[in-house]
Short mmCIF file of C-alpha atoms and ligand atoms in Angstrom, two decimals:
data_model
loop_
_atom_site.label_atom_id
_atom_site.label_comp_id
_atom_site.label_asym_id
_atom_site.label_seq_id
_atom_site.Cartn_x
_atom_site.Cartn_y
_atom_site.Cartn_z
CA MET S 1 0.02 0.26 -0.12
CA LEU S 2 1.03 3.63 -0.22
CA LYS S 3 3.19 5.68 2.09
CA LEU S 4 0.61 8.77 1.79
CA PRO S 5 2.83 12.57 2.00
CA PRO S 6 2.08 14.78 4.62
CA LEU S 7 -1.19 16.52 4.15
CA SER S 8 -1.39 20.45 4.14
CA LEU S 9 -4.25 22.50 3.24
CA TYR S 10 -4.17 26.05 1.70
CA ILE S 11 -7.03 28.36 1.95
CA HIS S 12 -6.85 31.69 -0.72
CA ILE S 13 -8.85 34.96 0.71
CA PRO S 14 -9.22 37.05 -2.89
CA TRP S 15 -9.37 40.12 -1.92
CA CYS S 16 -7.38 43.58 -1.67
CA VAL S 17 -7.60 46.63 -1.34
CA GLN S 18 -6.39 47.77 -5.76
CA LYS S 19 -4.92 45.29 -7.84
CA CYS S 20 -1.11 45.83 -7.99
CA PRO S 21 -0.01 46.08 -11.98
CA TYR S 22 1.87 43.11 -12.19
CA CYS S 23 0.14 40.36 -9.83
CA ASP S 24 -1.38 37.77 -11.65
CA PHE S 25 -2.55 35.87 -9.01
CA ASN S 26 -6.64 35.65 -7.86
CA SER S 27 -7.22 38.57 -6.47
CA HIS S 28 -9.94 41.16 -6.74
CA ALA S 29 -9.81 44.69 -5.86
CA LEU S 30 -12.26 44.87 -3.17
CA ARG S 31 -16.21 46.65 -3.16
CA GLY S 32 -17.52 47.78 0.03
CA ASP S 33 -16.75 45.53 2.51
CA VAL S 34 -14.94 42.46 3.49
CA PRO S 35 -17.63 39.61 4.07
CA HIS S 36 -16.23 37.90 6.72
CA GLN S 37 -18.71 35.54 8.31
CA GLU S 38 -20.24 34.56 4.81
CA TYR S 39 -16.96 34.27 3.74
CA VAL S 40 -15.72 32.40 6.42
CA ASP S 41 -18.43 30.16 6.74
CA HIS S 42 -17.87 29.17 2.88
CA LEU S 43 -14.54 28.84 3.30
CA LEU S 44 -15.65 25.68 5.71
CA ALA S 45 -18.59 24.35 4.02
CA ASP S 46 -16.00 24.25 1.56
CA LEU S 47 -14.07 22.47 3.37
CA LYS S 48 -16.06 20.39 4.56
CA THR S 49 -17.32 18.31 0.87
CA ASP S 50 -12.83 18.44 0.86
CA LEU S 51 -12.79 15.65 4.41
CA PRO S 52 -14.21 12.41 2.32
CA MET S 53 -11.31 12.51 0.58
CA VAL S 54 -7.95 12.65 3.32
CA ASN S 55 -10.11 10.58 6.55
CA ASP S 56 -8.06 11.57 9.73
CA ARG S 57 -5.04 12.61 8.14
CA GLU S 58 -3.31 14.90 10.69
CA VAL S 59 -2.33 18.29 8.74
CA THR S 60 1.34 19.32 8.66
CA THR S 61 1.30 23.09 8.32
CA ILE S 62 -1.46 25.17 6.91
CA PHE S 63 -1.21 28.95 4.35
CA ILE S 64 -3.31 31.31 4.26
CA GLY S 65 -2.60 32.79 1.11
CA GLY S 66 -4.01 35.54 -1.29
CA GLY S 67 -4.76 37.81 -2.43
CA THR S 68 -4.32 39.86 0.68
CA PRO S 69 -5.44 37.70 4.36
CA SER S 70 -4.87 41.03 6.66
CA LEU S 71 -8.12 42.88 5.81
CA LEU S 72 -9.79 39.74 7.60
CA SER S 73 -10.74 40.74 10.94
CA SER S 74 -8.77 38.62 13.78
CA GLN S 75 -12.76 38.08 14.83
CA ALA S 76 -12.59 35.68 11.72
CA MET S 77 -10.14 34.97 12.26
CA GLN S 78 -10.05 33.13 15.04
CA GLN S 79 -13.42 31.24 13.73
CA LEU S 80 -11.80 30.33 10.30
CA LEU S 81 -8.70 28.78 12.17
CA ASP S 82 -11.67 27.46 15.42
CA GLY S 83 -14.02 26.12 12.94
CA VAL S 84 -10.39 23.81 10.29
CA ARG S 85 -9.71 22.19 13.93
CA ALA S 86 -13.67 21.21 14.40
CA LEU S 87 -13.19 19.66 11.42
CA LEU S 88 -9.99 17.79 10.53
CA PRO S 89 -6.56 17.07 13.24
CA VAL S 90 -4.08 20.16 12.30
CA SER S 91 -1.17 18.56 14.14
CA PRO S 92 0.10 20.74 17.57
CA GLN S 93 3.83 21.39 15.65
CA ALA S 94 1.31 23.00 12.69
CA GLU S 95 3.46 25.49 10.87
CA ILE S 96 0.56 27.43 10.06
CA THR S 97 1.54 31.01 7.21
CA MET S 98 -0.93 34.67 6.50
CA GLU S 99 0.19 36.74 3.79
CA ALA S 100 0.30 40.10 5.41
CA ASN S 101 -0.41 43.78 3.57
CA PRO S 102 1.99 46.25 5.18
CA GLY S 103 -0.43 48.43 4.42
CA THR S 104 -3.74 46.99 5.31
CA VAL S 105 -1.49 45.50 9.10
CA GLU S 106 -2.81 46.79 11.98
CA ALA S 107 -0.76 46.44 15.58
CA ASP S 108 -3.72 44.84 16.79
CA ARG S 109 -4.66 42.94 14.53
CA PHE S 110 -1.46 40.65 14.24
CA SER S 111 -1.95 39.47 17.81
CA GLY S 112 -5.21 37.97 17.58
CA TYR S 113 -4.57 36.77 14.37
CA GLN S 114 -1.31 35.03 16.58
CA GLN S 115 -4.40 34.43 19.17
CA ALA S 116 -6.47 32.87 16.61
CA GLY S 117 -2.80 30.58 16.04
CA ILE S 118 -1.46 31.80 12.81
CA ASN S 119 2.40 31.63 14.37
CA ARG S 120 4.00 33.04 11.01
CA ILE S 121 3.33 35.74 8.84
CA SER S 122 4.60 36.34 5.98
CA ILE S 123 5.26 40.33 4.70
CA GLY S 124 4.03 41.55 1.45
CA VAL S 125 7.17 44.52 1.16
CA GLN S 126 8.40 44.51 -1.68
CA SER S 127 10.39 47.17 -1.75
CA PHE S 128 11.81 49.64 0.33
CA SER S 129 12.35 52.72 -2.03
CA PRO S 130 9.26 55.25 -2.25
CA ASP S 131 9.48 55.82 -5.51
CA LYS S 132 9.77 51.78 -6.74
CA LEU S 133 6.76 51.43 -4.83
CA ALA S 134 4.31 53.13 -6.58
CA ARG S 135 5.29 52.40 -9.78
CA LEU S 136 4.45 48.98 -8.73
CA GLY S 137 1.46 50.15 -7.92
CA ARG S 138 1.75 49.93 -4.00
CA ILE S 139 -0.32 50.95 -0.99
CA HIS S 140 1.98 50.94 1.30
CA GLY S 141 5.16 52.94 2.54
CA PRO S 142 8.28 51.64 3.58
CA ASP S 143 8.12 53.57 6.72
CA GLU S 144 4.64 51.17 7.12
CA ALA S 145 6.56 48.05 6.14
CA LYS S 146 9.04 48.50 8.91
CA ARG S 147 7.08 48.55 11.26
CA ALA S 148 5.23 45.98 10.65
CA ALA S 149 8.28 43.75 9.97
CA HIS S 150 9.38 45.37 13.37
CA LEU S 151 5.69 44.51 15.10
CA ALA S 152 5.64 40.42 14.02
CA ALA S 153 9.60 40.48 15.20
CA ASN S 154 7.52 41.81 18.17
CA LEU S 155 5.33 38.87 19.11
CA GLY S 156 8.02 36.26 18.91
CA LEU S 157 6.61 34.15 16.35
CA ARG S 158 7.84 31.22 15.73
CA SER S 159 9.46 33.11 12.47
CA PHE S 160 8.60 35.95 9.76
CA ASN S 161 9.12 36.74 5.69
CA LEU S 162 10.07 39.03 3.95
CA ASP S 163 8.84 39.09 0.58
CA LEU S 164 10.56 41.00 -2.25
CA MET S 165 11.41 42.11 -5.68
CA HIS S 166 13.92 42.17 -8.14
CA GLY S 167 14.41 43.72 -11.47
CA LEU S 168 11.97 46.52 -10.63
CA PRO S 169 11.07 49.14 -13.16
CA ASN S 170 14.71 50.75 -14.24
CA GLN S 171 16.44 49.51 -10.61
CA SER S 172 19.96 49.59 -9.77
CA LEU S 173 22.00 47.45 -8.84
CA ASP S 174 22.71 49.64 -5.95
CA GLU S 175 19.03 50.71 -5.37
CA ALA S 176 18.55 46.37 -5.88
CA LEU S 177 20.96 46.15 -3.26
CA ASP S 178 19.69 48.04 -0.88
CA ASP S 179 16.13 46.50 -1.03
CA LEU S 180 18.52 43.31 0.64
CA ARG S 181 19.96 45.07 3.08
CA GLN S 182 17.47 47.21 4.13
CA ALA S 183 15.16 43.37 3.76
CA ILE S 184 18.54 41.97 6.04
CA ALA S 185 18.03 44.61 8.56
CA LEU S 186 15.05 44.05 9.29
CA SER S 187 16.13 40.53 10.44
CA PRO S 188 13.12 38.31 9.50
CA PRO S 189 14.85 34.23 9.87
CA HIS S 190 13.03 33.74 5.70
CA LEU S 191 13.41 36.03 3.14
CA SER S 192 11.32 35.34 0.06
CA TRP S 193 13.98 37.78 -3.38
CA TYR S 194 11.70 36.83 -6.71
CA GLN S 195 12.43 38.21 -9.34
CA LEU S 196 10.25 40.45 -11.10
CA THR S 197 7.81 38.70 -14.23
CA ILE S 198 5.97 39.63 -16.34
CA GLU S 199 2.62 38.16 -16.83
CA PRO S 200 0.70 38.01 -19.46
CA ASN S 201 -2.65 39.15 -17.75
CA THR S 202 -2.10 41.98 -16.22
CA SER S 203 -1.47 45.81 -17.02
CA PHE S 204 2.35 45.62 -16.62
CA GLY S 205 1.80 42.75 -19.80
CA SER S 206 -0.17 45.30 -21.86
CA ARG S 207 1.98 48.05 -20.74
CA PRO S 208 5.38 46.50 -20.35
CA PRO S 209 7.55 48.79 -17.73
CA VAL S 210 11.48 48.62 -18.81
CA LEU S 211 13.18 46.19 -16.87
CA PRO S 212 16.89 45.87 -15.69
CA ASP S 213 19.21 43.66 -19.37
CA ASP S 214 19.52 40.19 -18.83
CA ASP S 215 23.26 41.06 -17.58
CA ALA S 216 22.30 43.90 -15.48
CA LEU S 217 19.62 40.93 -14.26
CA TRP S 218 22.99 38.68 -13.82
CA ASP S 219 24.53 41.33 -11.37
CA ILE S 220 21.52 41.85 -9.36
CA PHE S 221 20.80 38.10 -8.81
CA SER S 222 24.92 37.55 -8.38
CA GLN S 223 25.67 40.40 -6.04
CA GLY S 224 22.36 39.79 -4.07
CA HIS S 225 22.51 35.88 -3.05
CA GLN S 226 26.18 36.66 -2.01
CA LEU S 227 25.16 39.14 -0.05
CA LEU S 228 22.75 37.75 1.24
CA THR S 229 24.35 34.83 1.54
CA ALA S 230 26.84 36.46 3.84
CA ALA S 231 23.77 37.19 6.55
CA GLY S 232 22.78 33.68 7.25
CA TYR S 233 20.77 32.87 4.50
CA GLN S 234 20.68 29.51 2.88
CA GLN S 235 19.08 29.46 -0.10
CA TYR S 236 16.73 26.44 -0.90
CA GLU S 237 15.37 26.78 -4.22
CA THR S 238 15.20 29.68 -6.54
CA SER S 239 13.48 32.00 -5.03
CA ALA S 240 13.38 31.61 -1.40
CA TYR S 241 15.92 32.08 1.75
CA ALA S 242 16.35 31.50 5.41
CA LYS S 243 18.34 30.87 7.87
CA PRO S 244 19.49 27.66 8.84
CA GLY S 245 15.86 26.02 9.89
CA TYR S 246 13.52 28.34 8.59
CA GLN S 247 12.82 27.27 5.27
CA CYS S 248 9.04 27.52 4.88
CA GLN S 249 7.60 23.47 5.39
CA HIS S 250 3.80 24.84 3.61
CA ASN S 251 5.90 24.84 0.52
CA LEU S 252 8.68 22.17 0.66
CA ASN S 253 5.75 20.63 1.41
CA TYR S 254 4.02 21.27 -2.22
CA TRP S 255 7.46 21.64 -4.13
CA ARG S 256 8.98 17.42 -2.64
CA PHE S 257 5.73 16.65 -4.31
CA GLY S 258 2.90 16.40 -0.64
CA ASP S 259 -0.55 16.58 -1.19
CA TYR S 260 -3.52 19.20 0.30
CA LEU S 261 -6.42 20.53 0.22
CA GLY S 262 -6.68 23.85 -1.39
CA ILE S 263 -10.33 25.17 -0.13
CA GLY S 264 -11.41 29.14 -1.41
CA CYS S 265 -12.37 31.43 -4.84
CA GLY S 266 -9.53 29.61 -6.97
CA ALA S 267 -7.52 27.43 -4.13
CA HIS S 268 -5.98 23.59 -6.50
CA GLY S 269 -5.77 20.97 -4.30
CA LYS S 270 -3.80 17.61 -4.60
CA ILE S 271 -5.09 14.66 -3.05
CA THR S 272 -3.05 10.74 -3.06
CA PHE S 273 -5.67 8.00 -2.18
CA GLU S 274 -4.37 4.96 -0.78
CA ASN S 275 -5.44 3.07 -3.57
CA GLY S 276 -2.92 5.43 -4.92
CA ARG S 277 -5.18 6.76 -7.28
CA ILE S 278 -4.27 11.40 -7.14
CA LEU S 279 -6.61 13.35 -8.03
CA ARG S 280 -6.61 17.34 -8.32
CA THR S 281 -8.42 19.67 -7.92
CA VAL S 282 -9.30 23.21 -8.35
CA LYS S 283 -12.15 25.45 -6.51
CA THR S 284 -14.77 28.34 -8.23
CA LYS S 285 -11.90 31.84 -8.99
CA HIS S 286 -14.67 34.33 -8.79
CA PRO S 287 -16.09 35.68 -5.23
CA ARG S 288 -19.68 35.72 -7.02
CA GLY S 289 -20.09 32.37 -8.46
CA TYR S 290 -18.10 31.10 -5.07
CA MET S 291 -19.84 32.73 -2.68
CA GLN S 292 -23.03 30.95 -4.24
CA GLY S 293 -22.11 27.62 -2.87
CA ARG S 294 -20.00 26.27 -5.71
CA TYR S 295 -17.47 25.92 -4.48
CA LEU S 296 -15.17 22.79 -6.37
CA ASP S 297 -14.76 24.14 -10.61
CA LYS S 298 -12.54 21.50 -11.53
CA GLN S 299 -11.13 17.87 -10.77
CA ASN S 300 -8.25 15.51 -12.30
CA GLN S 301 -6.49 12.12 -11.62
CA VAL S 302 -2.89 12.56 -12.16
CA GLU S 303 -1.84 9.59 -14.36
CA ASN S 304 0.65 7.05 -13.64
CA GLU S 305 2.35 8.35 -17.70
CA ASP S 306 1.89 12.34 -15.75
CA ARG S 307 3.66 11.78 -12.85
CA PRO S 308 7.18 11.57 -12.69
CA PHE S 309 7.37 14.72 -14.63
CA GLU S 310 4.72 16.48 -12.69
CA PHE S 311 7.14 15.48 -9.77
CA PHE S 312 10.62 16.22 -10.72
CA MET S 313 9.18 19.06 -11.68
CA ASN S 314 7.60 21.24 -8.90
CA ARG S 315 11.57 18.86 -6.87
CA PHE S 316 13.95 20.12 -9.48
CA ARG S 317 12.54 23.56 -7.88
CA LEU S 318 15.10 22.66 -4.44
CA LEU S 319 18.57 22.78 -4.54
CA GLU S 320 18.29 19.83 -1.29
CA MET S 321 19.99 16.17 -2.47
CA MET S 322 16.37 14.18 -3.71
CA PRO S 323 16.02 10.78 -1.29
CA LYS S 324 15.00 8.35 -4.16
CA GLN S 325 12.55 6.84 -2.23
CA ASP S 326 10.37 9.29 -2.77
CA PHE S 327 10.09 9.84 -5.85
CA SER S 328 8.71 6.27 -4.97
CA ASN S 329 5.82 7.09 -1.76
CA PHE S 330 4.71 9.66 -3.21
CA THR S 331 4.73 8.62 -7.09
CA GLY S 332 3.64 5.14 -6.23
CA LEU S 333 6.05 4.20 -9.44
CA SER S 334 9.47 1.99 -8.82
CA GLU S 335 12.53 4.06 -10.38
CA THR S 336 12.57 0.96 -12.26
CA SER S 337 10.16 3.78 -14.32
CA ILE S 338 12.45 5.89 -15.15
CA ARG S 339 16.07 4.48 -14.34
CA ALA S 340 16.82 5.03 -18.23
CA GLN S 341 15.31 8.57 -18.59
CA ILE S 342 17.83 8.63 -14.87
CA GLU S 343 20.41 7.31 -16.95
CA GLN S 344 20.00 10.32 -19.77
CA ALA S 345 20.24 13.48 -17.33
CA LEU S 346 23.20 10.89 -15.29
CA ALA S 347 25.13 11.55 -18.44
CA ALA S 348 23.67 14.51 -19.65
CA GLY S 349 25.37 15.72 -16.76
CA TYR S 350 22.16 17.44 -15.40
CA LEU S 351 21.74 14.71 -12.14
CA SER S 352 24.44 12.83 -9.38
CA GLU S 353 23.40 10.26 -7.95
CA THR S 354 24.61 7.93 -4.38
CA ALA S 355 23.37 4.96 -3.21
CA THR S 356 19.95 6.40 -2.39
CA HIS S 357 20.02 10.01 -3.35
CA TRP S 358 19.61 12.09 -6.19
CA GLN S 359 20.54 15.53 -6.77
CA ILE S 360 20.70 18.48 -9.06
CA THR S 361 23.57 19.62 -10.99
CA GLN S 362 24.64 23.06 -11.29
CA LYS S 363 24.38 22.55 -15.16
CA GLY S 364 20.82 21.05 -15.02
CA LYS S 365 19.65 24.07 -13.01
CA LEU S 366 20.67 26.19 -16.23
CA PHE S 367 19.59 23.76 -18.88
CA LEU S 368 15.90 22.41 -16.35
CA ASN S 369 13.81 22.25 -18.83
CA SER S 370 16.22 20.32 -20.83
CA LEU S 371 16.07 18.31 -17.71
CA LEU S 372 12.62 17.74 -17.17
CA GLU S 373 12.07 17.01 -21.06
CA LEU S 374 13.88 13.80 -20.76
CA PHE S 375 10.35 13.26 -18.16
CA LEU S 376 7.62 14.08 -20.22
C1 SAM K 1 0.50 36.23 -3.61
S1 SAM K 1 0.98 37.52 -3.43
C2 SAM K 1 1.00 38.51 -2.85
C3 SAM K 1 1.10 38.43 -1.24
C4 SAM K 1 0.23 40.07 -0.91
N1 SAM K 1 -0.79 40.38 -1.42
C5 SAM K 1 1.53 41.42 -0.73
O1 SAM K 1 1.09 41.76 -2.23
O2 SAM K 1 2.05 41.61 -0.75
C6 SAM K 1 2.54 36.94 -2.73
C7 SAM K 1 3.90 37.35 -2.97
O3 SAM K 1 4.66 37.05 -4.63
C8 SAM K 1 5.50 37.78 -5.16
N2 SAM K 1 4.29 38.19 -6.88
C9 SAM K 1 3.45 38.19 -6.85
N3 SAM K 1 3.43 38.96 -8.53
C10 SAM K 1 4.75 38.83 -8.98
C11 SAM K 1 5.09 38.62 -10.05
N4 SAM K 1 4.74 38.93 -10.91
N5 SAM K 1 6.79 39.14 -10.43
C12 SAM K 1 7.39 38.14 -9.37
N6 SAM K 1 6.64 38.28 -8.05
C13 SAM K 1 6.01 37.73 -8.13
C14 SAM K 1 4.71 39.45 -4.52
O4 SAM K 1 6.88 39.63 -4.27
C15 SAM K 1 3.69 38.88 -3.55
O5 SAM K 1 4.58 39.99 -2.42
S1 SF4 K 2 0.54 41.78 -5.57
FE1 SF4 K 2 -0.63 41.79 -3.09
S2 SF4 K 2 -1.90 42.84 -2.86
FE2 SF4 K 2 -1.20 43.44 -5.27
S3 SF4 K 2 -2.81 42.96 -5.66
FE3 SF4 K 2 -1.48 40.82 -6.35
S4 SF4 K 2 -2.30 39.39 -4.22
FE4 SF4 K 2 -3.25 42.48 -3.84
#
């Protein structure tokens, strides 16, 4: 029988004060008030309909993302997490993260969230430059971001994260490094450092800003990476840096091809069953349809032939060694089924191998698409 992977829970909050021009997440500019009570009721009803898929499996991490989850009142957050705990066994050690925007954070709310059970806060700083923040359409300034980070630090949470972006419109190397220095000075245990990407269905997609060229981007990445490493942060995924022991357990579970329930507008889920079936679910994207009680939008099975590609696509984002056993445990397939492709990857220098582990090489990272194509 298949050994089931760890189970996480993702909860989506779909509203923002306004839509940022670079963002293609499922977020909607808020008109009027957040329907706190109504939405929490729907989230819990949605979770109830998913319960038969997971029996009594314990949830090891929860992530409340958005959109802007910090638009929810602390009472609503308490009701939500109480409701979740009443429906599902949540591990007493569970990492429970919520995303917060600096512009929507109130001091009393943070400690209310903590009382509700949140033990990790992820703050969307993006930049400390007032000009860059304005260009990114952000509603907060650098001081609010610093205040939010100080608040999070003083609560004595298990951890907190700052989201920063680089490769911003007209950004110089010095400006990008200065953002990093200011972030490091706030001592977050975790730092997500994303390169800005221009997404098709966004304002930036239709009117693209001038971004640093490839050489400038490379300088920003390599010097920024050095700065972070010298400050004690270890890169463990393309954009994720953490002090030792502070990796985001929820994201690690995604990238290791673990299971997760996804509730709320547009949330994705992936569940493995004891008979070896793997099911993906997608919830209704728009709040209007979702709040009429039509939670599930679509679902599909991950067939055996698609599993190696899906597994490695996630797993190769991580820089850690990969136990070979995880492949069989998480896909239900034997190593022999992919041995030919592994041999090709070894011969091309994309992978190295020990008796028990695989490890992606520098060359493998550089030619990730070619490496993944082997498993298509
Ligand atoms: C779910 S989003 C937003 C969280 C929160 N609402 C906020 O904006 O602060 C998580 C993070 O993804 C990053 N992000 C969003 N759009 C991006 C893009 N087009 N390119 C790179 N990073 C992006 C931002 O750093 C953002 O904080
Ligand atoms: S970046 Fe954050 S605040 Fe901006 S629209 Fe996206 S989810 Fe909302």
